[in-house]
Amino acid sequence: LLVLQVRLVMKAHSFIRENVPRVLSSVKDKSSTIHIPRMSQYLYFLFAPTLIYRDNYPRNPTIRWGYVATKFAQVLGSLFYAYYIFVRLCIPQFRNSSQETFNLRGLVLCIFNSILPGVLILFLVFFAFLHCWLNAFAEMLRFADRMFYK
């Protein structure tokens, strides 16, 4: 929930930063038209995988549903693989350490035995969310600018 709230605050900041100067300049010039974004533009921005607000984004002409299904299957595969990592590598390690008395040697061994599963989980989170999830939603929204890694 915290990550979602941070993302929404960052998107709101970008929306305000892009639109307030336009509104203030039109009020300052006393022009008759003030360009206020439509609600549909704001909703598209909320779901698009970008943190920079624009009134219009480059769009693909069609949605490749096979690509979307592949990306969601990869997300599910990543979740199952993370479950496997926890069951095979993490749970036995911590189950054994909870039955022993606390000592420094046991703590250091537990930490070092958790490094590999932790790194694997970080890679899975990167792949599942930042690659598969965002690409699937970008395809469903026909969002053409997919420079996530730049």
mmCIF file of C-alpha atoms in Angstrom:
data_model
loop_
_atom_site.group_PDB
_atom_site.id
_atom_site.type_symbol
_atom_site.label_atom_id
_atom_site.label_comp_id
_atom_site.label_asym_id
_atom_site.label_seq_id
_atom_site.Cartn_x
_atom_site.Cartn_y
_atom_site.Cartn_z
ATOM 1 C CA LEU A 1 0.000 0.000 0.000
ATOM 2 C CA LEU A 2 2.860 2.353 0.765
ATOM 3 C CA VAL A 3 4.386 1.837 -2.684
ATOM 4 C CA LEU A 4 1.004 2.507 -4.298
ATOM 5 C CA GLN A 5 0.595 5.710 -2.296
ATOM 6 C CA VAL A 6 4.095 6.899 -3.215
ATOM 7 C CA ARG A 7 3.341 6.223 -6.884
ATOM 8 C CA LEU A 8 0.068 8.177 -6.689
ATOM 9 C CA VAL A 9 1.766 11.109 -4.916
ATOM 10 C CA MET A 10 4.467 11.177 -7.601
ATOM 11 C CA LYS A 11 1.834 11.130 -10.351
ATOM 12 C CA ALA A 12 -0.170 13.895 -8.650
ATOM 13 C CA HIS A 13 2.997 15.980 -8.341
ATOM 14 C CA SER A 14 3.739 15.532 -12.050
ATOM 15 C CA PHE A 15 0.150 16.400 -12.994
ATOM 16 C CA ILE A 16 0.190 19.587 -10.912
ATOM 17 C CA ARG A 17 3.671 20.571 -12.065
ATOM 18 C CA GLU A 18 2.681 20.304 -15.730
ATOM 19 C CA ASN A 19 -0.738 22.007 -15.528
ATOM 20 C CA VAL A 20 -0.437 24.796 -12.956
ATOM 21 C CA PRO A 21 2.017 26.904 -15.047
ATOM 22 C CA ARG A 22 -0.319 26.677 -18.066
ATOM 23 C CA VAL A 23 -3.323 27.783 -16.023
ATOM 24 C CA LEU A 24 -1.389 30.601 -14.330
ATOM 25 C CA SER A 25 -0.006 31.892 -17.646
ATOM 26 C CA SER A 26 -3.475 31.946 -19.219
ATOM 27 C CA VAL A 27 -4.856 33.794 -16.172
ATOM 28 C CA LYS A 28 -1.920 36.196 -16.273
ATOM 29 C CA ASP A 29 -2.472 36.889 -19.996
ATOM 30 C CA LYS A 30 -6.231 37.181 -19.358
ATOM 31 C CA SER A 31 -7.005 34.904 -22.254
ATOM 32 C CA SER A 32 -10.549 33.664 -22.657
ATOM 33 C CA THR A 33 -9.613 29.994 -22.847
ATOM 34 C CA ILE A 34 -7.941 28.141 -20.023
ATOM 35 C CA HIS A 35 -6.706 24.709 -21.015
ATOM 36 C CA ILE A 36 -7.726 22.295 -18.274
ATOM 37 C CA PRO A 37 -7.080 18.603 -18.894
ATOM 38 C CA ARG A 38 -10.077 16.320 -19.257
ATOM 39 C CA MET A 39 -10.805 13.643 -16.688
ATOM 40 C CA SER A 40 -10.142 10.934 -19.282
ATOM 41 C CA GLN A 41 -6.608 12.287 -19.811
ATOM 42 C CA TYR A 42 -5.945 12.188 -16.072
ATOM 43 C CA LEU A 43 -7.344 8.655 -15.698
ATOM 44 C CA TYR A 44 -5.222 7.434 -18.606
ATOM 45 C CA PHE A 45 -2.182 8.986 -16.936
ATOM 46 C CA LEU A 46 -2.990 7.246 -13.633
ATOM 47 C CA PHE A 47 -2.937 3.811 -15.274
ATOM 48 C CA ALA A 48 -0.200 4.414 -17.858
ATOM 49 C CA PRO A 49 3.270 3.192 -16.847
ATOM 50 C CA THR A 50 4.831 6.647 -16.726
ATOM 51 C CA LEU A 51 5.485 9.299 -14.095
ATOM 52 C CA ILE A 52 5.555 12.249 -16.521
ATOM 53 C CA TYR A 53 2.194 13.812 -17.365
ATOM 54 C CA ARG A 54 1.416 14.768 -20.941
ATOM 55 C CA ASP A 55 -1.948 15.547 -22.510
ATOM 56 C CA ASN A 56 -1.311 13.009 -25.281
ATOM 57 C CA TYR A 57 0.998 10.005 -25.399
ATOM 58 C CA PRO A 58 2.121 8.017 -28.435
ATOM 59 C CA ARG A 59 -0.334 5.136 -28.918
ATOM 60 C CA ASN A 60 -0.197 1.836 -30.774
ATOM 61 C CA PRO A 61 -3.034 1.153 -33.214
ATOM 62 C CA THR A 62 -3.975 -2.272 -31.800
ATOM 63 C CA ILE A 63 -3.671 -4.386 -28.659
ATOM 64 C CA ARG A 64 -1.747 -7.657 -28.959
ATOM 65 C CA TRP A 65 -3.723 -9.875 -26.577
ATOM 66 C CA GLY A 66 -1.295 -12.773 -26.958
ATOM 67 C CA TYR A 67 1.495 -10.512 -25.699
ATOM 68 C CA VAL A 68 -0.652 -9.454 -22.721
ATOM 69 C CA ALA A 69 -1.440 -13.095 -21.860
ATOM 70 C CA THR A 70 2.260 -13.986 -22.105
ATOM 71 C CA LYS A 71 3.245 -11.186 -19.732
ATOM 72 C CA PHE A 72 0.578 -12.152 -17.177
ATOM 73 C CA ALA A 73 1.683 -15.798 -17.434
ATOM 74 C CA GLN A 74 5.242 -14.662 -16.710
ATOM 75 C CA VAL A 75 3.996 -12.764 -13.644
ATOM 76 C CA LEU A 76 2.236 -15.913 -12.401
ATOM 77 C CA GLY A 77 5.344 -17.984 -13.116
ATOM 78 C CA SER A 78 7.431 -15.504 -11.124
ATOM 79 C CA LEU A 79 5.022 -15.759 -8.186
ATOM 80 C CA PHE A 80 5.206 -19.550 -8.210
ATOM 81 C CA TYR A 81 8.998 -19.428 -8.444
ATOM 82 C CA ALA A 82 9.140 -17.008 -5.487
ATOM 83 C CA TYR A 83 6.910 -19.407 -3.531
ATOM 84 C CA TYR A 84 9.290 -22.246 -4.401
ATOM 85 C CA ILE A 85 12.283 -20.200 -3.227
ATOM 86 C CA PHE A 86 10.595 -19.454 0.091
ATOM 87 C CA VAL A 87 9.523 -23.055 0.650
ATOM 88 C CA ARG A 88 12.846 -24.659 -0.309
ATOM 89 C CA LEU A 89 15.416 -22.104 0.836
ATOM 90 C CA CYS A 90 13.972 -19.736 3.435
ATOM 91 C CA ILE A 91 11.464 -21.614 5.560
ATOM 92 C CA PRO A 92 13.738 -24.570 6.461
ATOM 93 C CA GLN A 93 16.541 -22.191 7.404
ATOM 94 C CA PHE A 94 14.395 -20.110 9.735
ATOM 95 C CA ARG A 95 12.537 -23.130 11.123
ATOM 96 C CA ASN A 96 15.855 -24.616 12.282
ATOM 97 C CA SER A 97 17.094 -21.311 13.678
ATOM 98 C CA SER A 98 13.956 -20.822 15.768
ATOM 99 C CA GLN A 99 14.584 -24.075 17.667
ATOM 100 C CA GLU A 100 18.152 -23.178 18.625
ATOM 101 C CA THR A 101 19.242 -20.761 21.325
ATOM 102 C CA PHE A 102 20.378 -17.365 20.101
ATOM 103 C CA ASN A 103 24.089 -17.020 19.348
ATOM 104 C CA LEU A 104 26.161 -14.883 17.017
ATOM 105 C CA ARG A 105 27.314 -17.819 14.888
ATOM 106 C CA GLY A 106 23.721 -18.873 14.177
ATOM 107 C CA LEU A 107 22.746 -15.312 13.289
ATOM 108 C CA VAL A 108 25.639 -14.905 10.838
ATOM 109 C CA LEU A 109 24.909 -18.284 9.213
ATOM 110 C CA CYS A 110 21.237 -17.398 8.901
ATOM 111 C CA ILE A 111 22.075 -14.070 7.253
ATOM 112 C CA PHE A 112 24.553 -15.600 4.802
ATOM 113 C CA ASN A 113 22.158 -18.415 3.935
ATOM 114 C CA SER A 114 19.462 -15.804 3.191
ATOM 115 C CA ILE A 115 21.549 -13.731 0.767
ATOM 116 C CA LEU A 116 20.987 -15.931 -2.300
ATOM 117 C CA PRO A 117 17.210 -16.271 -1.821
ATOM 118 C CA GLY A 118 16.981 -12.526 -1.177
ATOM 119 C CA VAL A 119 18.803 -11.673 -4.398
ATOM 120 C CA LEU A 120 16.649 -14.131 -6.338
ATOM 121 C CA ILE A 121 13.494 -12.542 -4.912
ATOM 122 C CA LEU A 122 14.758 -9.060 -5.845
ATOM 123 C CA PHE A 123 15.365 -10.207 -9.426
ATOM 124 C CA LEU A 124 11.926 -11.784 -9.535
ATOM 125 C CA VAL A 125 10.277 -8.597 -8.271
ATOM 126 C CA PHE A 126 12.142 -6.570 -10.884
ATOM 127 C CA PHE A 127 11.206 -8.968 -13.671
ATOM 128 C CA ALA A 128 7.594 -9.583 -12.592
ATOM 129 C CA PHE A 129 6.578 -6.007 -11.815
ATOM 130 C CA LEU A 130 8.855 -3.651 -13.705
ATOM 131 C CA HIS A 131 9.048 -5.752 -16.845
ATOM 132 C CA CYS A 132 6.017 -8.036 -17.164
ATOM 133 C CA TRP A 133 3.304 -6.154 -15.249
ATOM 134 C CA LEU A 134 4.103 -2.704 -16.655
ATOM 135 C CA ASN A 135 4.502 -4.033 -20.210
ATOM 136 C CA ALA A 136 1.166 -5.854 -19.980
ATOM 137 C CA PHE A 137 -0.650 -2.708 -18.860
ATOM 138 C CA ALA A 138 1.208 -0.616 -21.426
ATOM 139 C CA GLU A 139 0.001 -2.987 -24.138
ATOM 140 C CA MET A 140 -3.598 -2.945 -22.867
ATOM 141 C CA LEU A 141 -3.553 0.868 -22.806
ATOM 142 C CA ARG A 142 -1.834 0.927 -26.234
ATOM 143 C CA PHE A 143 0.959 2.978 -24.633
ATOM 144 C CA ALA A 144 3.729 3.116 -27.253
ATOM 145 C CA ASP A 145 6.565 4.773 -25.319
ATOM 146 C CA ARG A 146 8.111 1.799 -23.522
ATOM 147 C CA MET A 147 11.478 3.102 -22.383
ATOM 148 C CA PHE A 148 11.031 1.804 -18.824
ATOM 149 C CA TYR A 149 14.721 1.154 -18.310
ATOM 150 C CA LYS A 150 15.948 4.541 -19.476
#
